[in-house]
PDB file of C-alpha atoms in Angstrom:
ATOM      1  CA  GLN A   1       3.329  64.124  40.975  1.00 50.00           C
ATOM      2  CA  PRO A   2       1.619  67.544  40.623  1.00 52.00           C
ATOM      3  CA  PHE A   3       4.665  68.781  38.740  1.00 49.00           C
ATOM      4  CA  ILE A   4       4.578  65.804  36.341  1.00 48.00           C
ATOM      5  CA  SER A   5       0.837  66.204  35.751  1.00 51.00           C
ATOM      6  CA  LYS A   6       1.306  69.908  35.044  1.00 51.00           C
ATOM      7  CA  TYR A   7       4.144  69.154  32.604  1.00 46.00           C
ATOM      8  CA  ILE A   8       2.108  66.515  30.726  1.00 46.00           C
ATOM      9  CA  THR A   9      -0.888  68.841  30.496  1.00 49.00           C
ATOM     10  CA  SER A  10       1.269  71.654  29.141  1.00 50.00           C
ATOM     11  CA  SER A  11       2.847  69.353  26.573  1.00 49.00           C
ATOM     12  CA  MET A  12      -0.524  68.117  25.360  1.00 49.00           C
ATOM     13  CA  THR A  13      -1.854  71.662  25.103  1.00 51.00           C
ATOM     14  CA  ASN A  14       1.108  73.348  23.417  1.00 52.00           C
ATOM     15  CA  GLY A  15       3.022  70.394  21.967  1.00 50.00           C
ATOM     16  CA  PRO A  16       3.020  68.856  18.494  1.00 48.00           C
ATOM     17  CA  LEU A  17      -0.035  66.662  19.301  1.00 46.00           C
ATOM     18  CA  ASN A  18      -2.270  69.718  19.477  1.00 50.00           C
ATOM     19  CA  ASN A  19      -3.727  70.306  15.998  1.00 49.00           C
ATOM     20  CA  ASP A  20      -4.639  73.893  16.836  1.00 49.00           C
ATOM     21  CA  ALA A  21      -1.032  74.832  17.538  1.00 49.00           C
ATOM     22  CA  ALA A  22       0.686  76.477  14.596  1.00 52.00           C
ATOM     23  CA  ALA A  23       3.712  74.571  13.308  1.00 53.00           C
ATOM     24  CA  PRO A  24       6.938  76.558  13.180  1.00 56.00           C
ATOM     25  CA  PRO A  25       7.840  77.770   9.688  1.00 56.00           C
ATOM     26  CA  PRO A  26      10.588  75.816   7.920  1.00 54.00           C
ATOM     27  CA  LEU A  27      14.018  77.321   7.812  1.00 52.00           C
ATOM     28  CA  PRO A  28      15.046  79.020   4.538  1.00 50.00           C
ATOM     29  CA  SER A  29      17.909  76.569   4.117  1.00 49.00           C
ATOM     30  CA  MET A  30      15.482  73.642   4.440  1.00 48.00           C
ATOM     31  CA  MET A  31      13.110  75.190   1.893  1.00 46.00           C
ATOM     32  CA  HIS A  32      15.986  75.647  -0.562  1.00 47.00           C
ATOM     33  CA  SER A  33      17.278  72.104  -0.102  1.00 45.00           C
ATOM     34  CA  PHE A  34      13.842  70.553  -0.657  1.00 46.00           C
ATOM     35  CA  ALA A  35      12.882  72.839  -3.535  1.00 45.00           C
ATOM     36  CA  THR A  36      16.064  72.524  -5.609  1.00 47.00           C
ATOM     37  CA  PRO A  37      17.813  69.167  -5.145  1.00 49.00           C
ATOM     38  CA  VAL A  38      21.395  68.942  -6.349  1.00 42.00           C
ATOM     39  CA  GLN A  39      21.578  67.422  -9.824  1.00 49.00           C
ATOM     40  CA  PRO A  40      24.526  65.048 -10.416  1.00 50.00           C
ATOM     41  CA  LEU A  41      26.611  65.476 -13.540  1.00 54.00           C
ATOM     42  CA  SER A  42      25.453  63.380 -16.472  1.00 60.00           C
ATOM     43  CA  ARG A  43      27.846  61.282 -18.532  1.00 62.00           C
ATOM     44  CA  LEU A  44      27.676  63.854 -21.315  1.00 66.00           C
ATOM     45  CA  SER A  45      28.672  66.614 -18.892  1.00 63.00           C
ATOM     46  CA  GLU A  46      31.564  64.491 -17.621  1.00 63.00           C
ATOM     47  CA  LEU A  47      32.767  64.020 -21.184  1.00 68.00           C
ATOM     48  CA  LYS A  48      32.519  67.781 -21.762  1.00 70.00           C
ATOM     49  CA  THR A  49      34.902  68.355 -18.859  1.00 69.00           C
ATOM     50  CA  LEU A  50      37.621  66.666 -20.945  1.00 76.00           C
ATOM     51  CA  CYS A  51      37.367  69.241 -23.744  1.00 75.00           C
ATOM     52  CA  GLY A  52      39.859  71.564 -22.069  1.00 75.00           C
ATOM     53  CA  SER A  53      42.310  68.808 -21.123  1.00 80.00           C
ATOM     54  CA  PRO A  54      45.881  69.076 -22.421  1.00 88.00           C
ATOM     55  CA  ARG A  55      46.985  66.903 -25.325  1.00 90.00           C
ATOM     56  CA  GLU A  56      49.192  64.909 -22.948  1.00 93.00           C
ATOM     57  CA  LEU A  57      46.084  63.261 -21.489  1.00 93.00           C
ATOM     58  CA  TRP A  58      45.043  61.850 -24.867  1.00 94.00           C
ATOM     59  CA  VAL A  59      48.623  60.837 -25.663  1.00 96.00           C
ATOM     60  CA  THR A  60      48.717  58.925 -22.373  1.00 95.00           C
ATOM     61  CA  PHE A  61      45.490  57.113 -23.312  1.00 96.00           C
ATOM     62  CA  ALA A  62      46.983  56.124 -26.681  1.00 97.00           C
ATOM     63  CA  ILE A  63      50.225  54.905 -25.094  1.00 97.00           C
ATOM     64  CA  LYS A  64      48.234  52.909 -22.545  1.00 96.00           C
ATOM     65  CA  PHE A  65      46.205  51.192 -25.265  1.00 97.00           C
ATOM     66  CA  LEU A  66      49.258  50.283 -27.363  1.00 97.00           C
ATOM     67  CA  ASP A  67      51.293  49.125 -24.366  1.00 97.00           C
ATOM     68  CA  SER A  68      48.427  46.981 -23.065  1.00 96.00           C
ATOM     69  CA  LEU A  69      47.894  45.497 -26.527  1.00 96.00           C
ATOM     70  CA  ALA A  70      51.575  44.555 -26.798  1.00 96.00           C
ATOM     71  CA  ASN A  71      51.724  43.143 -23.267  1.00 96.00           C
ATOM     72  CA  PHE A  72      48.531  41.107 -23.193  1.00 96.00           C
ATOM     73  CA  SER A  73      48.962  39.649 -26.674  1.00 96.00           C
ATOM     74  CA  MET A  74      52.425  38.497 -25.554  1.00 96.00           C
ATOM     75  CA  HIS A  75      51.014  37.082 -22.315  1.00 96.00           C
ATOM     76  CA  ILE A  76      48.556  34.943 -24.275  1.00 95.00           C
ATOM     77  CA  ILE A  77      51.252  33.217 -26.344  1.00 95.00           C
ATOM     78  CA  LEU A  78      54.299  33.376 -24.043  1.00 96.00           C
ATOM     79  CA  VAL A  79      54.131  29.828 -22.659  1.00 95.00           C
ATOM     80  CA  LEU A  80      53.454  28.368 -26.120  1.00 93.00           C
ATOM     81  CA  TYR A  81      56.264  30.488 -27.559  1.00 94.00           C
ATOM     82  CA  LEU A  82      58.737  29.152 -25.019  1.00 94.00           C
ATOM     83  CA  THR A  83      57.683  25.524 -25.449  1.00 92.00           C
ATOM     84  CA  GLN A  84      57.460  25.444 -29.254  1.00 89.00           C
ATOM     85  CA  GLU A  85      60.233  27.873 -30.217  1.00 89.00           C
ATOM     86  CA  PHE A  86      62.763  27.108 -27.458  1.00 91.00           C
ATOM     87  CA  ALA A  87      61.817  23.557 -26.386  1.00 88.00           C
ATOM     88  CA  TYR A  88      61.014  24.593 -22.804  1.00 92.00           C
ATOM     89  CA  SER A  89      59.037  22.167 -20.707  1.00 92.00           C
ATOM     90  CA  ASP A  90      55.649  23.314 -19.453  1.00 92.00           C
ATOM     91  CA  VAL A  91      57.012  23.612 -15.913  1.00 95.00           C
ATOM     92  CA  LYS A  92      60.029  25.667 -16.979  1.00 95.00           C
ATOM     93  CA  ALA A  93      57.939  27.935 -19.220  1.00 95.00           C
ATOM     94  CA  GLY A  94      55.440  28.509 -16.406  1.00 94.00           C
ATOM     95  CA  ALA A  95      58.250  29.287 -13.957  1.00 96.00           C
ATOM     96  CA  VAL A  96      59.769  31.858 -16.326  1.00 96.00           C
ATOM     97  CA  PHE A  97      56.352  33.454 -16.893  1.00 96.00           C
ATOM     98  CA  GLY A  98      55.729  33.626 -13.140  1.00 95.00           C
ATOM     99  CA  ALA A  99      59.160  35.127 -12.477  1.00 96.00           C
ATOM    100  CA  TYR A 100      58.566  37.714 -15.202  1.00 96.00           C
ATOM    101  CA  GLY A 101      55.319  38.848 -13.568  1.00 93.00           C
ATOM    102  CA  ALA A 102      56.733  38.882 -10.037  1.00 95.00           C
ATOM    103  CA  LEU A 103      59.809  40.866 -11.048  1.00 96.00           C
ATOM    104  CA  ILE A 104      57.668  43.672 -12.482  1.00 95.00           C
ATOM    105  CA  THR A 105      56.439  44.326  -8.942  1.00 92.00           C
ATOM    106  CA  ALA A 106      59.896  43.856  -7.412  1.00 94.00           C
ATOM    107  CA  TYR A 107      61.575  46.269  -9.821  1.00 96.00           C
ATOM    108  CA  GLY A 108      58.739  48.736  -9.270  1.00 92.00           C
ATOM    109  CA  ILE A 109      60.069  49.507  -5.783  1.00 90.00           C
ATOM    110  CA  GLY A 110      63.249  50.947  -7.268  1.00 91.00           C
ATOM    111  CA  THR A 111      61.767  52.509 -10.381  1.00 92.00           C
ATOM    112  CA  GLY A 112      59.228  54.390  -8.263  1.00 89.00           C
ATOM    113  CA  LEU A 113      62.057  56.365  -6.675  1.00 91.00           C
ATOM    114  CA  ILE A 114      63.580  57.061 -10.088  1.00 94.00           C
ATOM    115  CA  ILE A 115      60.251  58.300 -11.490  1.00 93.00           C
ATOM    116  CA  ASP A 116      59.975  60.841  -8.672  1.00 89.00           C
ATOM    117  CA  ARG A 117      63.421  62.219  -9.491  1.00 92.00           C
ATOM    118  CA  ILE A 118      63.415  62.353 -13.309  1.00 94.00           C
ATOM    119  CA  GLY A 119      59.754  63.215 -14.006  1.00 93.00           C
ATOM    120  CA  VAL A 120      56.983  61.851 -16.193  1.00 94.00           C
ATOM    121  CA  VAL A 121      58.431  62.417 -19.675  1.00 95.00           C
ATOM    122  CA  LYS A 122      61.859  60.872 -19.057  1.00 95.00           C
ATOM    123  CA  SER A 123      60.282  57.982 -17.150  1.00 96.00           C
ATOM    124  CA  MET A 124      57.898  57.319 -20.042  1.00 96.00           C
ATOM    125  CA  TYR A 125      60.786  57.349 -22.500  1.00 97.00           C
ATOM    126  CA  SER A 126      62.759  54.965 -20.268  1.00 96.00           C
ATOM    127  CA  GLY A 127      59.897  52.496 -20.019  1.00 97.00           C
ATOM    128  CA  VAL A 128      59.082  52.578 -23.728  1.00 97.00           C
ATOM    129  CA  ILE A 129      62.707  52.188 -24.869  1.00 97.00           C
ATOM    130  CA  LEU A 130      63.374  49.292 -22.476  1.00 97.00           C
ATOM    131  CA  SER A 131      60.152  47.600 -23.577  1.00 97.00           C
ATOM    132  CA  LEU A 132      61.150  48.036 -27.226  1.00 97.00           C
ATOM    133  CA  ILE A 133      64.581  46.484 -26.618  1.00 97.00           C
ATOM    134  CA  GLY A 134      63.069  43.550 -24.723  1.00 97.00           C
ATOM    135  CA  ARG A 135      60.444  42.848 -27.390  1.00 97.00           C
ATOM    136  CA  LEU A 136      63.018  43.078 -30.189  1.00 97.00           C
ATOM    137  CA  ILE A 137      65.200  40.529 -28.397  1.00 96.00           C
ATOM    138  CA  MET A 138      62.259  38.155 -27.954  1.00 95.00           C
ATOM    139  CA  LEU A 139      61.327  38.530 -31.624  1.00 94.00           C
ATOM    140  CA  LEU A 140      64.778  37.946 -33.131  1.00 94.00           C
ATOM    141  CA  VAL A 141      66.533  35.357 -30.942  1.00 93.00           C
ATOM    142  CA  THR A 142      66.594  31.645 -31.734  1.00 89.00           C
ATOM    143  CA  ALA A 143      67.104  28.559 -29.592  1.00 86.00           C
ATOM    144  CA  SER A 144      70.905  28.653 -29.781  1.00 87.00           C
ATOM    145  CA  THR A 145      72.864  28.892 -26.554  1.00 86.00           C
ATOM    146  CA  ALA A 146      73.409  32.637 -26.966  1.00 91.00           C
ATOM    147  CA  GLY A 147      69.768  33.075 -27.975  1.00 90.00           C
ATOM    148  CA  GLN A 148      68.542  31.258 -24.862  1.00 92.00           C
ATOM    149  CA  ALA A 149      70.650  33.540 -22.675  1.00 94.00           C
ATOM    150  CA  MET A 150      69.419  36.679 -24.455  1.00 96.00           C
ATOM    151  CA  LEU A 151      65.826  35.507 -24.102  1.00 95.00           C
ATOM    152  CA  LEU A 152      66.177  35.130 -20.331  1.00 96.00           C
ATOM    153  CA  ILE A 153      67.820  38.555 -20.077  1.00 96.00           C
ATOM    154  CA  ALA A 154      64.854  40.051 -21.924  1.00 97.00           C
ATOM    155  CA  LEU A 155      62.244  38.259 -19.790  1.00 96.00           C
ATOM    156  CA  ILE A 156      63.943  38.578 -16.399  1.00 96.00           C
ATOM    157  CA  ILE A 157      65.598  42.007 -16.630  1.00 96.00           C
ATOM    158  CA  VAL A 158      64.763  44.246 -19.587  1.00 97.00           C
ATOM    159  CA  LEU A 159      60.998  43.791 -20.039  1.00 97.00           C
ATOM    160  CA  PRO A 160      60.094  43.741 -16.314  1.00 97.00           C
ATOM    161  CA  ILE A 161      62.036  46.962 -15.708  1.00 97.00           C
ATOM    162  CA  GLY A 162      60.358  48.585 -18.710  1.00 96.00           C
ATOM    163  CA  ASN A 163      56.904  47.566 -17.483  1.00 96.00           C
ATOM    164  CA  SER A 164      57.674  48.746 -13.953  1.00 96.00           C
ATOM    165  CA  PHE A 165      58.341  52.197 -15.419  1.00 96.00           C
ATOM    166  CA  MET A 166      55.254  52.353 -17.617  1.00 95.00           C
ATOM    167  CA  PHE A 167      52.237  51.799 -15.366  1.00 93.00           C
ATOM    168  CA  PRO A 168      53.248  54.049 -12.407  1.00 93.00           C
ATOM    169  CA  THR A 169      54.337  56.795 -14.795  1.00 95.00           C
ATOM    170  CA  MET A 170      50.995  56.753 -16.594  1.00 96.00           C
ATOM    171  CA  MET A 171      49.112  56.880 -13.282  1.00 94.00           C
ATOM    172  CA  ILE A 172      51.130  59.944 -12.233  1.00 93.00           C
ATOM    173  CA  ALA A 173      50.554  61.494 -15.670  1.00 93.00           C
ATOM    174  CA  ILE A 174      46.775  61.072 -15.337  1.00 93.00           C
ATOM    175  CA  ARG A 175      46.886  62.793 -11.965  1.00 91.00           C
ATOM    176  CA  ARG A 176      48.894  65.732 -13.333  1.00 91.00           C
ATOM    177  CA  TYR A 177      46.756  66.224 -16.427  1.00 91.00           C
ATOM    178  CA  THR A 178      43.404  66.279 -14.567  1.00 89.00           C
ATOM    179  CA  VAL A 179      41.703  68.122 -11.695  1.00 84.00           C
ATOM    180  CA  LYS A 180      39.725  66.831  -8.734  1.00 84.00           C
ATOM    181  CA  LYS A 181      36.324  67.250 -10.378  1.00 82.00           C
ATOM    182  CA  ASN A 182      37.021  64.935 -13.316  1.00 82.00           C
ATOM    183  CA  ARG A 183      39.894  62.796 -12.009  1.00 86.00           C
ATOM    184  CA  ASN A 184      37.767  59.801 -11.015  1.00 87.00           C
ATOM    185  CA  PHE A 185      36.038  59.815 -14.390  1.00 88.00           C
ATOM    186  CA  VAL A 186      39.381  59.982 -16.231  1.00 91.00           C
ATOM    187  CA  TYR A 187      40.800  57.097 -14.202  1.00 93.00           C
ATOM    188  CA  GLY A 188      37.726  55.111 -15.220  1.00 92.00           C
ATOM    189  CA  LEU A 189      38.459  55.865 -18.881  1.00 92.00           C
ATOM    190  CA  PHE A 190      42.094  54.898 -18.308  1.00 94.00           C
ATOM    191  CA  TYR A 191      41.156  51.418 -17.090  1.00 94.00           C
ATOM    192  CA  THR A 192      38.507  51.123 -19.807  1.00 95.00           C
ATOM    193  CA  THR A 193      41.262  51.712 -22.371  1.00 95.00           C
ATOM    194  CA  MET A 194      43.222  48.820 -20.886  1.00 96.00           C
ATOM    195  CA  ILE A 195      40.168  46.532 -20.943  1.00 96.00           C
ATOM    196  CA  ILE A 196      39.521  47.353 -24.611  1.00 97.00           C
ATOM    197  CA  ALA A 197      43.131  46.422 -25.411  1.00 96.00           C
ATOM    198  CA  ILE A 198      42.694  43.109 -23.569  1.00 95.00           C
ATOM    199  CA  PHE A 199      39.489  42.448 -25.508  1.00 95.00           C
ATOM    200  CA  VAL A 200      41.194  43.171 -28.852  1.00 95.00           C
ATOM    201  CA  SER A 201      44.351  41.137 -28.156  1.00 95.00           C
ATOM    202  CA  GLY A 202      42.544  37.767 -28.149  1.00 93.00           C
ATOM    203  CA  PRO A 203      41.068  38.034 -31.676  1.00 94.00           C
ATOM    204  CA  LEU A 204      44.398  39.411 -32.947  1.00 93.00           C
ATOM    205  CA  VAL A 205      46.208  36.326 -31.671  1.00 93.00           C
ATOM    206  CA  ASP A 206      43.663  34.110 -33.443  1.00 92.00           C
ATOM    207  CA  LEU A 207      44.057  36.139 -36.634  1.00 91.00           C
ATOM    208  CA  PHE A 208      47.842  35.752 -36.661  1.00 90.00           C
ATOM    209  CA  ARG A 209      47.539  32.019 -36.054  1.00 88.00           C
ATOM    210  CA  LEU A 210      45.266  31.773 -39.093  1.00 89.00           C
ATOM    211  CA  LEU A 211      47.386  33.960 -41.377  1.00 86.00           C
ATOM    212  CA  LEU A 212      50.824  32.524 -40.562  1.00 82.00           C
ATOM    213  CA  SER A 213      51.699  28.844 -40.821  1.00 68.00           C
ATOM    214  CA  GLY A 214      52.169  27.651 -37.267  1.00 54.00           C
ATOM    215  CA  ASP A 215      53.375  24.648 -35.340  1.00 52.00           C
ATOM    216  CA  ASP A 216      56.061  23.896 -37.957  1.00 54.00           C
ATOM    217  CA  ASN A 217      58.440  22.834 -35.205  1.00 56.00           C
ATOM    218  CA  ILE A 218      56.082  20.168 -33.826  1.00 56.00           C
ATOM    219  CA  LEU A 219      56.618  16.557 -34.902  1.00 51.00           C
ATOM    220  CA  PRO A 220      53.714  14.094 -35.310  1.00 48.00           C
ATOM    221  CA  ASP A 221      54.381  12.654 -31.850  1.00 49.00           C
ATOM    222  CA  GLY A 222      54.013  16.132 -30.313  1.00 51.00           C
ATOM    223  CA  SER A 223      57.717  16.670 -29.606  1.00 54.00           C
ATOM    224  CA  VAL A 224      59.714  19.672 -30.810  1.00 56.00           C
ATOM    225  CA  GLU A 225      62.036  19.335 -33.808  1.00 57.00           C
ATOM    226  CA  GLN A 226      65.291  20.673 -32.374  1.00 58.00           C
ATOM    227  CA  ALA A 227      67.028  21.300 -35.716  1.00 54.00           C
ATOM    228  CA  LYS A 228      64.490  23.893 -36.852  1.00 60.00           C
ATOM    229  CA  LEU A 229      64.832  25.864 -33.632  1.00 68.00           C
ATOM    230  CA  MET A 230      68.307  27.080 -34.598  1.00 70.00           C
ATOM    231  CA  TYR A 231      67.014  29.144 -37.524  1.00 73.00           C
ATOM    232  CA  PHE A 232      64.758  32.176 -37.571  1.00 78.00           C
ATOM    233  CA  ALA A 233      61.362  31.554 -39.149  1.00 82.00           C
ATOM    234  CA  TRP A 234      58.109  33.484 -39.141  1.00 86.00           C
ATOM    235  CA  THR A 235      55.569  31.753 -36.952  1.00 88.00           C
ATOM    236  CA  PRO A 236      52.286  33.025 -35.482  1.00 90.00           C
ATOM    237  CA  TYR A 237      54.046  33.699 -32.191  1.00 92.00           C
ATOM    238  CA  ARG A 238      56.779  35.784 -33.797  1.00 93.00           C
ATOM    239  CA  GLY A 239      54.129  37.643 -35.775  1.00 93.00           C
ATOM    240  CA  ILE A 240      52.374  38.592 -32.537  1.00 95.00           C
ATOM    241  CA  LEU A 241      55.691  39.701 -31.043  1.00 96.00           C
ATOM    242  CA  ALA A 242      56.305  41.784 -34.185  1.00 96.00           C
ATOM    243  CA  LEU A 243      52.941  43.454 -33.564  1.00 95.00           C
ATOM    244  CA  GLY A 244      54.157  44.315 -30.060  1.00 96.00           C
ATOM    245  CA  VAL A 245      57.357  45.792 -31.484  1.00 97.00           C
ATOM    246  CA  ALA A 246      55.373  47.925 -33.950  1.00 97.00           C
ATOM    247  CA  SER A 247      53.087  49.139 -31.149  1.00 97.00           C
ATOM    248  CA  THR A 248      56.093  50.100 -29.053  1.00 97.00           C
ATOM    249  CA  VAL A 249      57.643  52.042 -31.948  1.00 98.00           C
ATOM    250  CA  VAL A 250      54.415  54.064 -32.177  1.00 97.00           C
ATOM    251  CA  GLU A 251      54.639  54.635 -28.417  1.00 97.00           C
ATOM    252  CA  CYS A 252      58.121  56.104 -28.880  1.00 96.00           C
ATOM    253  CA  ILE A 253      56.741  58.536 -31.460  1.00 97.00           C
ATOM    254  CA  LEU A 254      53.851  59.507 -29.174  1.00 96.00           C
ATOM    255  CA  CYS A 255      56.262  60.251 -26.333  1.00 96.00           C
ATOM    256  CA  MET A 256      57.591  63.144 -28.411  1.00 94.00           C
ATOM    257  CA  PHE A 257      54.282  64.957 -27.828  1.00 94.00           C
ATOM    258  CA  LEU A 258      54.550  64.813 -24.031  1.00 92.00           C
ATOM    259  CA  ARG A 259      55.518  67.835 -21.941  1.00 90.00           C
ATOM    260  CA  GLU A 260      56.451  68.066 -18.282  1.00 88.00           C
ATOM    261  CA  ILE A 261      53.371  70.054 -17.260  1.00 84.00           C
ATOM    262  CA  LYS A 262      50.727  70.075 -14.549  1.00 83.00           C
ATOM    263  CA  VAL A 263      47.165  71.337 -14.970  1.00 82.00           C
ATOM    264  CA  GLU A 264      46.474  74.428 -12.866  1.00 75.00           C
ATOM    265  CA  GLU A 265      43.660  73.570 -10.477  1.00 67.00           C
ATOM    266  CA  ASP A 266      42.089  77.061 -10.274  1.00 57.00           C
ATOM    267  CA  GLU A 267      41.759  77.742 -13.998  1.00 51.00           C
ATOM    268  CA  ALA A 268      40.526  74.242 -14.796  1.00 47.00           C
ATOM    269  CA  THR A 269      38.070  74.341 -11.905  1.00 49.00           C
ATOM    270  CA  ARG A 270      36.536  77.575 -13.241  1.00 46.00           C
ATOM    271  CA  THR A 271      36.014  75.896 -16.605  1.00 47.00           C
ATOM    272  CA  LEU A 272      34.444  72.849 -14.996  1.00 47.00           C
ATOM    273  CA  ASP A 273      32.165  75.035 -12.860  1.00 47.00           C
ATOM    274  CA  THR A 274      30.923  76.766 -16.007  1.00 46.00           C
ATOM    275  CA  ILE A 275      30.161  73.426 -17.628  1.00 42.00           C
ATOM    276  CA  THR A 276      28.443  72.201 -14.455  1.00 46.00           C
ATOM    277  CA  ASN A 277      26.294  75.337 -14.222  1.00 48.00           C
ATOM    278  CA  GLU A 278      25.280  74.978 -17.858  1.00 47.00           C
ATOM    279  CA  SER A 279      24.333  71.363 -17.195  1.00 46.00           C
ATOM    280  CA  ASP A 280      22.307  72.333 -14.110  1.00 47.00           C
ATOM    281  CA  SER A 281      20.533  75.091 -16.053  1.00 47.00           C
ATOM    282  CA  ALA A 282      19.675  72.684 -18.843  1.00 46.00           C
ATOM    283  CA  SER A 283      18.334  70.139 -16.338  1.00 47.00           C
ATOM    284  CA  ALA A 284      16.243  72.798 -14.589  1.00 46.00           C
ATOM    285  CA  ALA A 285      14.849  74.049 -17.910  1.00 46.00           C
ATOM    286  CA  SER A 286      13.951  70.498 -18.912  1.00 47.00           C
ATOM    287  CA  THR A 287      12.186  69.923 -15.579  1.00 46.00           C
ATOM    288  CA  THR A 288      10.221  73.189 -15.916  1.00 47.00           C
ATOM    289  CA  THR A 289       9.134  72.329 -19.458  1.00 46.00           C
ATOM    290  CA  SER A 290       7.971  68.875 -18.370  1.00 49.00           C
ATOM    291  CA  THR A 291       5.966  70.403 -15.500  1.00 46.00           C
ATOM    292  CA  GLN A 292       4.296  72.909 -17.818  1.00 50.00           C
ATOM    293  CA  LEU A 293       3.367  70.164 -20.268  1.00 44.00           C
ATOM    294  CA  ARG A 294       1.814  68.078 -17.505  1.00 50.00           C
ATOM    295  CA  THR A 295      -0.118  71.130 -16.239  1.00 49.00           C
ATOM    296  CA  SER A 296      -1.459  71.966 -19.681  1.00 47.00           C
TER     297      SER A 296
END
């Protein structure tokens, strides 16, 4: 008990409860951390980090937009295209659409290994050319026996393999054309590009349905007129597929501007550090000016 009493008395005399006791000075590191908080990069500074990016990054964005526009506009009309141009039942058209989507993932297991071996540029060419062939087949075939077989080949083999090349290759390309400091921001722009293409594809489908005479193969009772299916005719659905073909042709041209390169981390990081320091200096100057104005 005497020991405890002595300890309590000493703590009350010399401890933090004693107002007369001088508090220890803060550490220099603590003073620095409280005085100058770390300023996060603004959106403008993040955009400035893209100024030194290679042209391949912007080409990849353009290819992504065009490929997404072609794909999602086709997805909107695919079931209607199969039912009204090829007399598929709703169940059969839905099954073909589901198989098409599932096979993109299934083929991706094999194409992933190929992408690692042949590189970004050749993989991009492979995906674009296969997609172009598949979309041309879908645009030109009719409901004849040979046309039905070609349509299934396009939807079950050619287009899924082309799509399984495209998305992984573009993801790898984004990683190679960026550095750690701006990679997350660039991936955000990549997905934003896809969302913009999705947003645009809906009004484009409506526009084609207004400009081209549609539903010519539908009889008054709602059934499909089989005789007209044997001949090629421009319908809104074929117009949308033609838009996809044109987009894919532009993708082929853009692929010519791709190079098998990788951004050097050290050099790009030095550039980004310079931009970050300029941003921090501007923020500090703005804060100082605001403080002086309040003081005056």
